[in-house]
PDB file of C-alpha atoms in Angstrom:
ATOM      1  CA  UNK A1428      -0.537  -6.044  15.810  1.00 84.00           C
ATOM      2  CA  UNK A1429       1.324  -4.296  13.033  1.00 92.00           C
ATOM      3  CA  UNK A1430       4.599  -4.830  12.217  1.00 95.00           C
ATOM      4  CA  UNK A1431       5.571  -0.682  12.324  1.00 98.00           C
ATOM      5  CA  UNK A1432       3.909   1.225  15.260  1.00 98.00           C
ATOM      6  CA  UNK A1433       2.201   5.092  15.299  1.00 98.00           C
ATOM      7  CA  UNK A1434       0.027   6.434  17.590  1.00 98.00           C
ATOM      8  CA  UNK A1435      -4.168   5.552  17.018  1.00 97.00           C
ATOM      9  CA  UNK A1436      -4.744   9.227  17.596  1.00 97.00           C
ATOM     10  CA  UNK A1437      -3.265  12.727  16.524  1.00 98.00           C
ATOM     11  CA  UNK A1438      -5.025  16.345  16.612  1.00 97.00           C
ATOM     12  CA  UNK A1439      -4.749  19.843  15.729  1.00 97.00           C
ATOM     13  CA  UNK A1440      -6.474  23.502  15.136  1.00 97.00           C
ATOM     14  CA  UNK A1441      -6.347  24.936  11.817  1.00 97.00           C
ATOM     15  CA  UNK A1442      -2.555  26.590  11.173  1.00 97.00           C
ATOM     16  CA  UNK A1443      -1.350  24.214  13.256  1.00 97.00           C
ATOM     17  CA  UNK A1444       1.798  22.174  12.922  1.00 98.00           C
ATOM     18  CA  UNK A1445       1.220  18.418  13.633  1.00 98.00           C
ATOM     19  CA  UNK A1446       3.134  15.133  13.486  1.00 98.00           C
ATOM     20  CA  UNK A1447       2.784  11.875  13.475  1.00 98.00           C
ATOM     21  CA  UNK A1448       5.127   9.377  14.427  1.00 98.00           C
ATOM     22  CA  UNK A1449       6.149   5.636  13.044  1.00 98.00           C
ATOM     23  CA  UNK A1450       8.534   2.976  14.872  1.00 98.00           C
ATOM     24  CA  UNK A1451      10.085   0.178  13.196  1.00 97.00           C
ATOM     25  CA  UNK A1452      13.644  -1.733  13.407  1.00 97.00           C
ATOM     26  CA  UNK A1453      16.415  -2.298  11.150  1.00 97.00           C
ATOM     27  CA  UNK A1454      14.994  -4.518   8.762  1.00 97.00           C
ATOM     28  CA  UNK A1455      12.585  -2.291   7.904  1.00 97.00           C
ATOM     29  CA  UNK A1456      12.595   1.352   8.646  1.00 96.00           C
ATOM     30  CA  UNK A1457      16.428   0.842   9.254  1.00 95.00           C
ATOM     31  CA  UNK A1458      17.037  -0.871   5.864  1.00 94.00           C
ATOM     32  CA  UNK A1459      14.583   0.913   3.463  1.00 93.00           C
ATOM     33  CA  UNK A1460      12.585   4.345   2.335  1.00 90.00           C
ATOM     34  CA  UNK A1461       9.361   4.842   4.154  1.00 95.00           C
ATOM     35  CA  UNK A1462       6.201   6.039   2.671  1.00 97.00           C
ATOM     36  CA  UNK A1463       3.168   7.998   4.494  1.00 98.00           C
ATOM     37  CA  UNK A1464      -0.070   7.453   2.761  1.00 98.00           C
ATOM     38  CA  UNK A1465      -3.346   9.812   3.574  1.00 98.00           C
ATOM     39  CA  UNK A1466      -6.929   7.589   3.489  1.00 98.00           C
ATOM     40  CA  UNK A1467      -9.820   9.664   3.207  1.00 97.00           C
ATOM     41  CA  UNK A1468     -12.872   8.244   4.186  1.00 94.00           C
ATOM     42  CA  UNK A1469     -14.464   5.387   1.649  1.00 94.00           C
ATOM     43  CA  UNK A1470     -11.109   6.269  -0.698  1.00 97.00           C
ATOM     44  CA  UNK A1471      -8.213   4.184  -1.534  1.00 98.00           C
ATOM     45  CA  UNK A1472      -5.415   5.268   0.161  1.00 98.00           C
ATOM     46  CA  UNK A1473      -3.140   8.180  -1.352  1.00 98.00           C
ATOM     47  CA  UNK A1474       0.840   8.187  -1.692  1.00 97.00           C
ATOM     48  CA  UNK A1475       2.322  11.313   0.554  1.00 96.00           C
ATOM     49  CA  UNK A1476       6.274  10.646   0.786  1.00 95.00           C
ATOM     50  CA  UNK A1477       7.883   8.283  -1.049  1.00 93.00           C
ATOM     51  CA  UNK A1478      10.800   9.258   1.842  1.00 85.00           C
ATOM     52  CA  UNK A1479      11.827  11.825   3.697  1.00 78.00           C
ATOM     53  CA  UNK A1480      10.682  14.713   1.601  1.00 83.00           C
ATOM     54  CA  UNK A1481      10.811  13.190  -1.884  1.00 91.00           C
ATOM     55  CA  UNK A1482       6.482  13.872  -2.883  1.00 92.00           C
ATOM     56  CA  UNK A1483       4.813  12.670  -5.788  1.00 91.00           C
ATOM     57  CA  UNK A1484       3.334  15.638  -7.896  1.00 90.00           C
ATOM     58  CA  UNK A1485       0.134  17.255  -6.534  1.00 93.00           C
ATOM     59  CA  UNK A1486       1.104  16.782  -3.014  1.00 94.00           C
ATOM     60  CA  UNK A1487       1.688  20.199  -1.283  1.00 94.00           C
ATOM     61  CA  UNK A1488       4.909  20.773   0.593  1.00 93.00           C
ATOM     62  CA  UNK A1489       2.890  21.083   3.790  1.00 96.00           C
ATOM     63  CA  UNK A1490       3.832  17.601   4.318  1.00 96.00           C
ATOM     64  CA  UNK A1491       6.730  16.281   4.953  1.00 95.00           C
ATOM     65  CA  UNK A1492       8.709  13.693   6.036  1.00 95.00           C
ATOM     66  CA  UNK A1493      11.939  12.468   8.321  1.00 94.00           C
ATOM     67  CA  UNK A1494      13.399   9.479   9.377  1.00 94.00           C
ATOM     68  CA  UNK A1495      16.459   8.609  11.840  1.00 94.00           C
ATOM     69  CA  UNK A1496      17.449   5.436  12.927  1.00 95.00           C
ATOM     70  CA  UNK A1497      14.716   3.028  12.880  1.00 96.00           C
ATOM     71  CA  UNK A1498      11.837   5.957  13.456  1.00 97.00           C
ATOM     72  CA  UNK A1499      10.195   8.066  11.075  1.00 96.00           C
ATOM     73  CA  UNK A1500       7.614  10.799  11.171  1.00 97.00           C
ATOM     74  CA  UNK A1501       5.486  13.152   9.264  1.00 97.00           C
ATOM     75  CA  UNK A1502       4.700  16.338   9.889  1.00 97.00           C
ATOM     76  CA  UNK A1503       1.635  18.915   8.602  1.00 97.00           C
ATOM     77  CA  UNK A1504       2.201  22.527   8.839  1.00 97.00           C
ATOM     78  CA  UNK A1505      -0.381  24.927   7.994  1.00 97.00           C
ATOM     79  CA  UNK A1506      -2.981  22.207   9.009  1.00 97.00           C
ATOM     80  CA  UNK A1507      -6.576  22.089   6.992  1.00 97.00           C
ATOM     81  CA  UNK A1508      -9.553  20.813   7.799  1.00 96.00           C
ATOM     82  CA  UNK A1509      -9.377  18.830   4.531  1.00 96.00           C
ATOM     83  CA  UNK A1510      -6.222  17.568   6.092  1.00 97.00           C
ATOM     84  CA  UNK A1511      -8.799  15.352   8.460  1.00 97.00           C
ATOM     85  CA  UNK A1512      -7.975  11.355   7.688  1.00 97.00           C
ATOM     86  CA  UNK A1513      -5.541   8.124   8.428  1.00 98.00           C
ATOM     87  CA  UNK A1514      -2.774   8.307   8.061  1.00 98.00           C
ATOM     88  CA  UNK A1515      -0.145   5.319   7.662  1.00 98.00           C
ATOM     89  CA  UNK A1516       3.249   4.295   7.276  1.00 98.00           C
ATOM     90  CA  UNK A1517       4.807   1.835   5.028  1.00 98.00           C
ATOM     91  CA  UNK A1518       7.871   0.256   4.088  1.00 97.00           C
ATOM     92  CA  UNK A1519       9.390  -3.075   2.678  1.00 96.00           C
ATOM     93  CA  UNK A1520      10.681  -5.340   5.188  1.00 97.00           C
ATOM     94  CA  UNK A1521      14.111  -7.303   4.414  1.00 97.00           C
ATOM     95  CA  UNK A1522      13.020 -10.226   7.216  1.00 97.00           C
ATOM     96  CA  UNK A1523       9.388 -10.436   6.302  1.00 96.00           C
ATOM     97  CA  UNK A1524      10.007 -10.094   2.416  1.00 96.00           C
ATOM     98  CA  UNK A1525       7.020  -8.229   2.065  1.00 97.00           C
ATOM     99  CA  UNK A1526       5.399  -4.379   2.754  1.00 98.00           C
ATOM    100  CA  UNK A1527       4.828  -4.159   5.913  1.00 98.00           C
ATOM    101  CA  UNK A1528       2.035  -1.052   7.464  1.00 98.00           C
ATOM    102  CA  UNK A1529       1.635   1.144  10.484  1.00 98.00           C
ATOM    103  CA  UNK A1530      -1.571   0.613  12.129  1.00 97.00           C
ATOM    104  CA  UNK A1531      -2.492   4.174  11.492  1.00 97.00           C
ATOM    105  CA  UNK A1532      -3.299   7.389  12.763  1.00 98.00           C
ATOM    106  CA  UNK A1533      -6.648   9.271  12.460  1.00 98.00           C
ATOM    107  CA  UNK A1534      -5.941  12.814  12.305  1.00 98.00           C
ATOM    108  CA  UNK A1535      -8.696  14.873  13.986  1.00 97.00           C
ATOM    109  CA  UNK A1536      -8.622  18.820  12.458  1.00 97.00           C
ATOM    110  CA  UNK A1537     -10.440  20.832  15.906  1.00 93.00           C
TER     111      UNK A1537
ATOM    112  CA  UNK B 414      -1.854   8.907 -16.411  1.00 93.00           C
ATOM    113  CA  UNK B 415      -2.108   5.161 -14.856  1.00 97.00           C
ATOM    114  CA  UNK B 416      -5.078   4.108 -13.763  1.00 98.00           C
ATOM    115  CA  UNK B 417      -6.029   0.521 -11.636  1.00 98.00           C
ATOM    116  CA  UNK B 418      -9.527  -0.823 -12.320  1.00 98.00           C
ATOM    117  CA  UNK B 419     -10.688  -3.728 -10.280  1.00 98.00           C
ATOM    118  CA  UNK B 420     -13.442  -6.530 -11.132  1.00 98.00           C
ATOM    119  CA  UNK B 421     -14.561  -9.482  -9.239  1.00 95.00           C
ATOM    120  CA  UNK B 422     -17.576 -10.571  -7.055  1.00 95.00           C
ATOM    121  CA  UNK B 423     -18.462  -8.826  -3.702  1.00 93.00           C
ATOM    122  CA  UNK B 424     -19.331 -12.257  -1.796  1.00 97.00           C
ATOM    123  CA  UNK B 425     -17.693 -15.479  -1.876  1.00 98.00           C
ATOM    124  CA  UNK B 426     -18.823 -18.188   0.056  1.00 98.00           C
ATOM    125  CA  UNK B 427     -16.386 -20.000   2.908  1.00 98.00           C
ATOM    126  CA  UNK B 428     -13.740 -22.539   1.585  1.00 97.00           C
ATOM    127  CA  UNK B 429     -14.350 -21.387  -1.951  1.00 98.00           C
ATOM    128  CA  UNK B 430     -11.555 -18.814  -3.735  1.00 98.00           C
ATOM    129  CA  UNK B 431     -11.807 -15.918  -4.103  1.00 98.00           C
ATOM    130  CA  UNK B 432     -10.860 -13.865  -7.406  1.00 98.00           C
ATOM    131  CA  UNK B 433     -10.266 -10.596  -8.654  1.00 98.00           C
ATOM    132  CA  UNK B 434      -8.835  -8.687 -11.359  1.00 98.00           C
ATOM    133  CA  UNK B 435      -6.943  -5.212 -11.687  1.00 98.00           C
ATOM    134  CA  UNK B 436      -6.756  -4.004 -15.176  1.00 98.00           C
ATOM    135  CA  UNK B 437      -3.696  -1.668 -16.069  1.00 98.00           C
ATOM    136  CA  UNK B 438      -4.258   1.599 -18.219  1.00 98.00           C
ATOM    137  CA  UNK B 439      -1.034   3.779 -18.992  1.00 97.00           C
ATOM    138  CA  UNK B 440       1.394   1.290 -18.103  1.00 97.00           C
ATOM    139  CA  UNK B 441       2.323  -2.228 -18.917  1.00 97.00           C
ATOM    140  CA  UNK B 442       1.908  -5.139 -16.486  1.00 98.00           C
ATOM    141  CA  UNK B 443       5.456  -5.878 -17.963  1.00 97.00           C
ATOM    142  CA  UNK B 444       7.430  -3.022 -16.770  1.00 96.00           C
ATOM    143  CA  UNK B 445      10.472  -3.320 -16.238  1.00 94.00           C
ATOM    144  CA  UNK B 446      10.235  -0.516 -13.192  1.00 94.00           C
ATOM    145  CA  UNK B 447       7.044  -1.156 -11.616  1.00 97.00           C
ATOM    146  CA  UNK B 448       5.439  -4.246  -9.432  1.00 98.00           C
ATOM    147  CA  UNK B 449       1.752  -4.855  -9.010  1.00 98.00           C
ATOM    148  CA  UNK B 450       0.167  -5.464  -5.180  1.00 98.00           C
ATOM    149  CA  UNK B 451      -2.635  -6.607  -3.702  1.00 98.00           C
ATOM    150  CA  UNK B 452      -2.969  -5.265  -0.113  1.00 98.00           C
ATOM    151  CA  UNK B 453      -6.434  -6.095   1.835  1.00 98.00           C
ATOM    152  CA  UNK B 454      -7.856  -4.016   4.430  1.00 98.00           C
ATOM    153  CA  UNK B 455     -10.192  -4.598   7.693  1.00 97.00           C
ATOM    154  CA  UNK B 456     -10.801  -3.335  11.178  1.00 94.00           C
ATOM    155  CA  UNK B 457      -8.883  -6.244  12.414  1.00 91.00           C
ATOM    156  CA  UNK B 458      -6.275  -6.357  10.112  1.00 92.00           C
ATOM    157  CA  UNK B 459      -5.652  -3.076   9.005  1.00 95.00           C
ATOM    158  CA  UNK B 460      -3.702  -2.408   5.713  1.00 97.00           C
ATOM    159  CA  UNK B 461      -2.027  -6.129   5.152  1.00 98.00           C
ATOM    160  CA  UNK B 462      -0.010  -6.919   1.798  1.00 98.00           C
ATOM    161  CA  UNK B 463      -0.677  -9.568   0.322  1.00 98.00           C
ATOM    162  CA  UNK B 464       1.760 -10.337  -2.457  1.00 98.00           C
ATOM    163  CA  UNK B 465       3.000  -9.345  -5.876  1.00 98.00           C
ATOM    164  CA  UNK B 466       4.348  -9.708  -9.140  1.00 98.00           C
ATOM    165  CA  UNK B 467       6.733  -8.075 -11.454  1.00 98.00           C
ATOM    166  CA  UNK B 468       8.844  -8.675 -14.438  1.00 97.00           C
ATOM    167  CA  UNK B 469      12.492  -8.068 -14.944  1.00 96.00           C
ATOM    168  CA  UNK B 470      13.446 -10.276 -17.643  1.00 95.00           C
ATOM    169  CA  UNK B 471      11.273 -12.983 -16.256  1.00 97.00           C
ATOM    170  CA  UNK B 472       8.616 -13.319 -13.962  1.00 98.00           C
ATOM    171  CA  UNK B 473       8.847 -12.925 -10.150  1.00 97.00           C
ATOM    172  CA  UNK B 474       5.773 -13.084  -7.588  1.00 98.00           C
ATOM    173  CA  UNK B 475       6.009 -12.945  -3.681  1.00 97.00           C
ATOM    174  CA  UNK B 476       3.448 -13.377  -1.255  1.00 98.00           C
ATOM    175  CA  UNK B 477       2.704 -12.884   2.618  1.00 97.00           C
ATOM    176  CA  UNK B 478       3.405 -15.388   5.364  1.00 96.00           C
ATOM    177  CA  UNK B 479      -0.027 -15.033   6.290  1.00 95.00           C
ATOM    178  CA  UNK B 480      -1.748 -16.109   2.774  1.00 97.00           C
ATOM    179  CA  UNK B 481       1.340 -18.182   1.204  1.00 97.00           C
ATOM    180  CA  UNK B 482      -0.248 -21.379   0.990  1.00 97.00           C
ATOM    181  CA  UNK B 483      -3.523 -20.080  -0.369  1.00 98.00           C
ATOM    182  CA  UNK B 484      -2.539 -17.694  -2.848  1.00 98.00           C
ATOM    183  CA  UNK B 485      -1.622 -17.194  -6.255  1.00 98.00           C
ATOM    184  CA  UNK B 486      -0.893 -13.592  -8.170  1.00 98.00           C
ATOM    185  CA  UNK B 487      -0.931 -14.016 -11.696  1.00 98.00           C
ATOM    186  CA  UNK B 488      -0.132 -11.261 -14.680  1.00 98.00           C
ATOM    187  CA  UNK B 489      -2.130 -11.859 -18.308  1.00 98.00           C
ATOM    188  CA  UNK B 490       0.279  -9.733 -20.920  1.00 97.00           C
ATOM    189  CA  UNK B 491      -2.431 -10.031 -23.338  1.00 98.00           C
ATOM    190  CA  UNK B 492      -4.908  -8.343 -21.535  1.00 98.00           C
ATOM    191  CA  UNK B 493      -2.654  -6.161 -19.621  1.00 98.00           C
ATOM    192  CA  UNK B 494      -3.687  -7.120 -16.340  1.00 98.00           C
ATOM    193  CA  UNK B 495      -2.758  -9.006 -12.870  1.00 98.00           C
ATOM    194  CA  UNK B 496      -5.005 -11.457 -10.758  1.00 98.00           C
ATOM    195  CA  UNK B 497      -5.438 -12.173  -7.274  1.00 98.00           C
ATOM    196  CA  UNK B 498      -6.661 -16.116  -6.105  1.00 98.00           C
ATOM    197  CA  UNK B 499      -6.876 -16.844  -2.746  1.00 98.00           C
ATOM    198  CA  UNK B 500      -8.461 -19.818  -2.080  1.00 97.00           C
ATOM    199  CA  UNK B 501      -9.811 -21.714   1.271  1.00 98.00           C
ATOM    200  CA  UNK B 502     -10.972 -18.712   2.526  1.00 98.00           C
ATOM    201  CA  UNK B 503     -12.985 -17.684   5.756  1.00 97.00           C
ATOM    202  CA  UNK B 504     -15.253 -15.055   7.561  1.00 97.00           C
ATOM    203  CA  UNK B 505     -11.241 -13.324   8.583  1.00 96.00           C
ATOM    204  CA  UNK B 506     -10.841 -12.899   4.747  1.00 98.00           C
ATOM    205  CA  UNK B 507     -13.569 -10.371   4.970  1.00 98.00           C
ATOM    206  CA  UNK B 508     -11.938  -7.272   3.368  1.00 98.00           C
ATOM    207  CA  UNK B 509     -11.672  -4.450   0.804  1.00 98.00           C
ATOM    208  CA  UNK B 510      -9.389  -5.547  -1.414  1.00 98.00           C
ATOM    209  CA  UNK B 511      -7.026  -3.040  -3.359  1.00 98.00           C
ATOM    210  CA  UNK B 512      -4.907  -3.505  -6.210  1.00 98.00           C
ATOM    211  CA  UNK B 513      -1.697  -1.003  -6.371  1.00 98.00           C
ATOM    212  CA  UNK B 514       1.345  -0.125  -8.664  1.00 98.00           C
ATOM    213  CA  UNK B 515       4.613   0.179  -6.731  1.00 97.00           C
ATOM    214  CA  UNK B 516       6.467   2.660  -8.693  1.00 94.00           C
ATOM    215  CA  UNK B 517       9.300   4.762  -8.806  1.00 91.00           C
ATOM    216  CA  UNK B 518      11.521   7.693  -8.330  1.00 88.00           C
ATOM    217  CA  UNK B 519      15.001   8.804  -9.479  1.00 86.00           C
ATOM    218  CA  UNK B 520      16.350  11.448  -7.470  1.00 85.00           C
ATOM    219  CA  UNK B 521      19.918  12.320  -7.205  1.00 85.00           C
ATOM    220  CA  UNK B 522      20.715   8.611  -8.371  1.00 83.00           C
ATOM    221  CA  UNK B 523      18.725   7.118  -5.734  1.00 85.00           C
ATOM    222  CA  UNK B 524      15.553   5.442  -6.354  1.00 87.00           C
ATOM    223  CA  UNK B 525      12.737   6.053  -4.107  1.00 90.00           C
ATOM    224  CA  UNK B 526       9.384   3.226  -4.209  1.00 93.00           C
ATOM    225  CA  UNK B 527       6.119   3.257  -3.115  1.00 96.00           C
ATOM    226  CA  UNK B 528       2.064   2.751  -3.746  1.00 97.00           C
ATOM    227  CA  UNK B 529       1.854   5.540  -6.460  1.00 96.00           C
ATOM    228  CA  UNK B 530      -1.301   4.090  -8.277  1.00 98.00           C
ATOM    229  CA  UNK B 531      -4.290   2.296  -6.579  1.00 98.00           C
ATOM    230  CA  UNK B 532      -7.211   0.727  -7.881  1.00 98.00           C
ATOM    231  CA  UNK B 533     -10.961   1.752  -6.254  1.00 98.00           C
ATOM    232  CA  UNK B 534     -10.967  -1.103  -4.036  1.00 98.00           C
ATOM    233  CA  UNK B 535     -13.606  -4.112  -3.930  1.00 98.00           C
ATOM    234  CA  UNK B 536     -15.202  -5.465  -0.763  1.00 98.00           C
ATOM    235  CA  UNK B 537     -15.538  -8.993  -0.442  1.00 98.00           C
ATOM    236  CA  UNK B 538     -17.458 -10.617   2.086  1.00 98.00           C
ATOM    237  CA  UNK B 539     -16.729 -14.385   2.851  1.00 98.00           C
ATOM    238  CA  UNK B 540     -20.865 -15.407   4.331  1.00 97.00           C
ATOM    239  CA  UNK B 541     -22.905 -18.639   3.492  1.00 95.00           C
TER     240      UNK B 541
END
């Protein structure tokens, strides 16, 4: 099992507004920033958020992020079909002393 | 614009180590704002980190529970580079391995992290 939970599953039609969700507790998601990475399939996986809505350069501001507490989520407005991947959450975990991953969610454009 | 290449075999056989290499263009392994990963993936796993390194003003490295005893992260200055060992391993250390910068943000005066750079990945498969 992972250490931060999300949903296997997540769908949309194009234009849609989607999100995806991430659970953690308070020595990670509680403690730290959490990241959203997009994985393509046979890529590397891509940084989304660095936190809440802070994106590296290139990423459009269809995506972004929130966090409360010791949950997090992303959301995708104006969905794409090239928008169709895994999605994951990540963040550094004070107790573990390491990154720690969602198990991910594959995003399914209908 | 950084870039992550990685090298190393695509089989290793079972109790043997395996090793791999991520060579660093448009940074420094030495940074003083960056640390270098190794995170694994598999269907059973999932995306697992594995450990690090990183320099400011000396040398640090930390690893996963999970691999502590079996691993070893290593950064070559000359070459500008970092290494993954992991030795002892098993069929369950079948993977593709990725090598990743964890860099930074400033915004506001806060500093955000996270995987900014990643290497192309390697699969390794642990079979006699």
């Amino acid at each position: 099992q992972s250490v931060l939970t999300q949903p296997p599953s997540a769908s949309g039609t194009p234009g849609q507004r989607v999100t995806i969700s991430c659970s953690g507790s308070t020595s990670n998601i509680g403690s730290n920033t959490l990241n959203w990475y997009q994985q393509l399939p046979g890529a590397a996986p891509k940084l989304l958020i660095y936190s809440r809505n802070q994106r590296p350069s290139g990423v459009p501001d269809r995506f972004s992020g929130s966090k409360s507490g010791t949950s997090a989520s992303l959301a995708i407005s104006g969905l794409q079909s090239e928008d169709e991947a895994d999605y994951y959450c990540a963040t550094w975990d004070d107790s573990l002393k390491g990154w720690v991953f969602g198990g991910g969610t594959k995003l399914t454009v209908l | 614009q950084v870039q992550l290449q990685q090298s190393g075999p695509g089989l290793v056989k079972p109790s043997q180590t395996l090793s791999l290499t991520c060579g660093i263009s448009g940074d420094s392994v030495s940074s003083d704002s960056a640390a270098w990963n190794w995170i694994r993936q598999s269907p059973s796993r999932g995306l697992e980190w594995l450990g690090r390194t990183y320099y400011r003003s000396k040398w640090y490295t930390d690893y996963a529970v999970s691999v502590k005893s079996r691993i070893t992260i290593n950064p070559d200055t000359s070459k500008n580079q970092f290494s993954l060992l992991l030795n002892s391993v098993t069929p369950g250390d079948t993977a593709v391995y990725y090598c990743a910068r964890v860099g930074q943000i400033a915004v506001a005066s806060y500093l955000y992290f996270g995987m900014d750079v990643w290497g192309q990945g390697t699969t390794v498969i642990v079979s006699s």
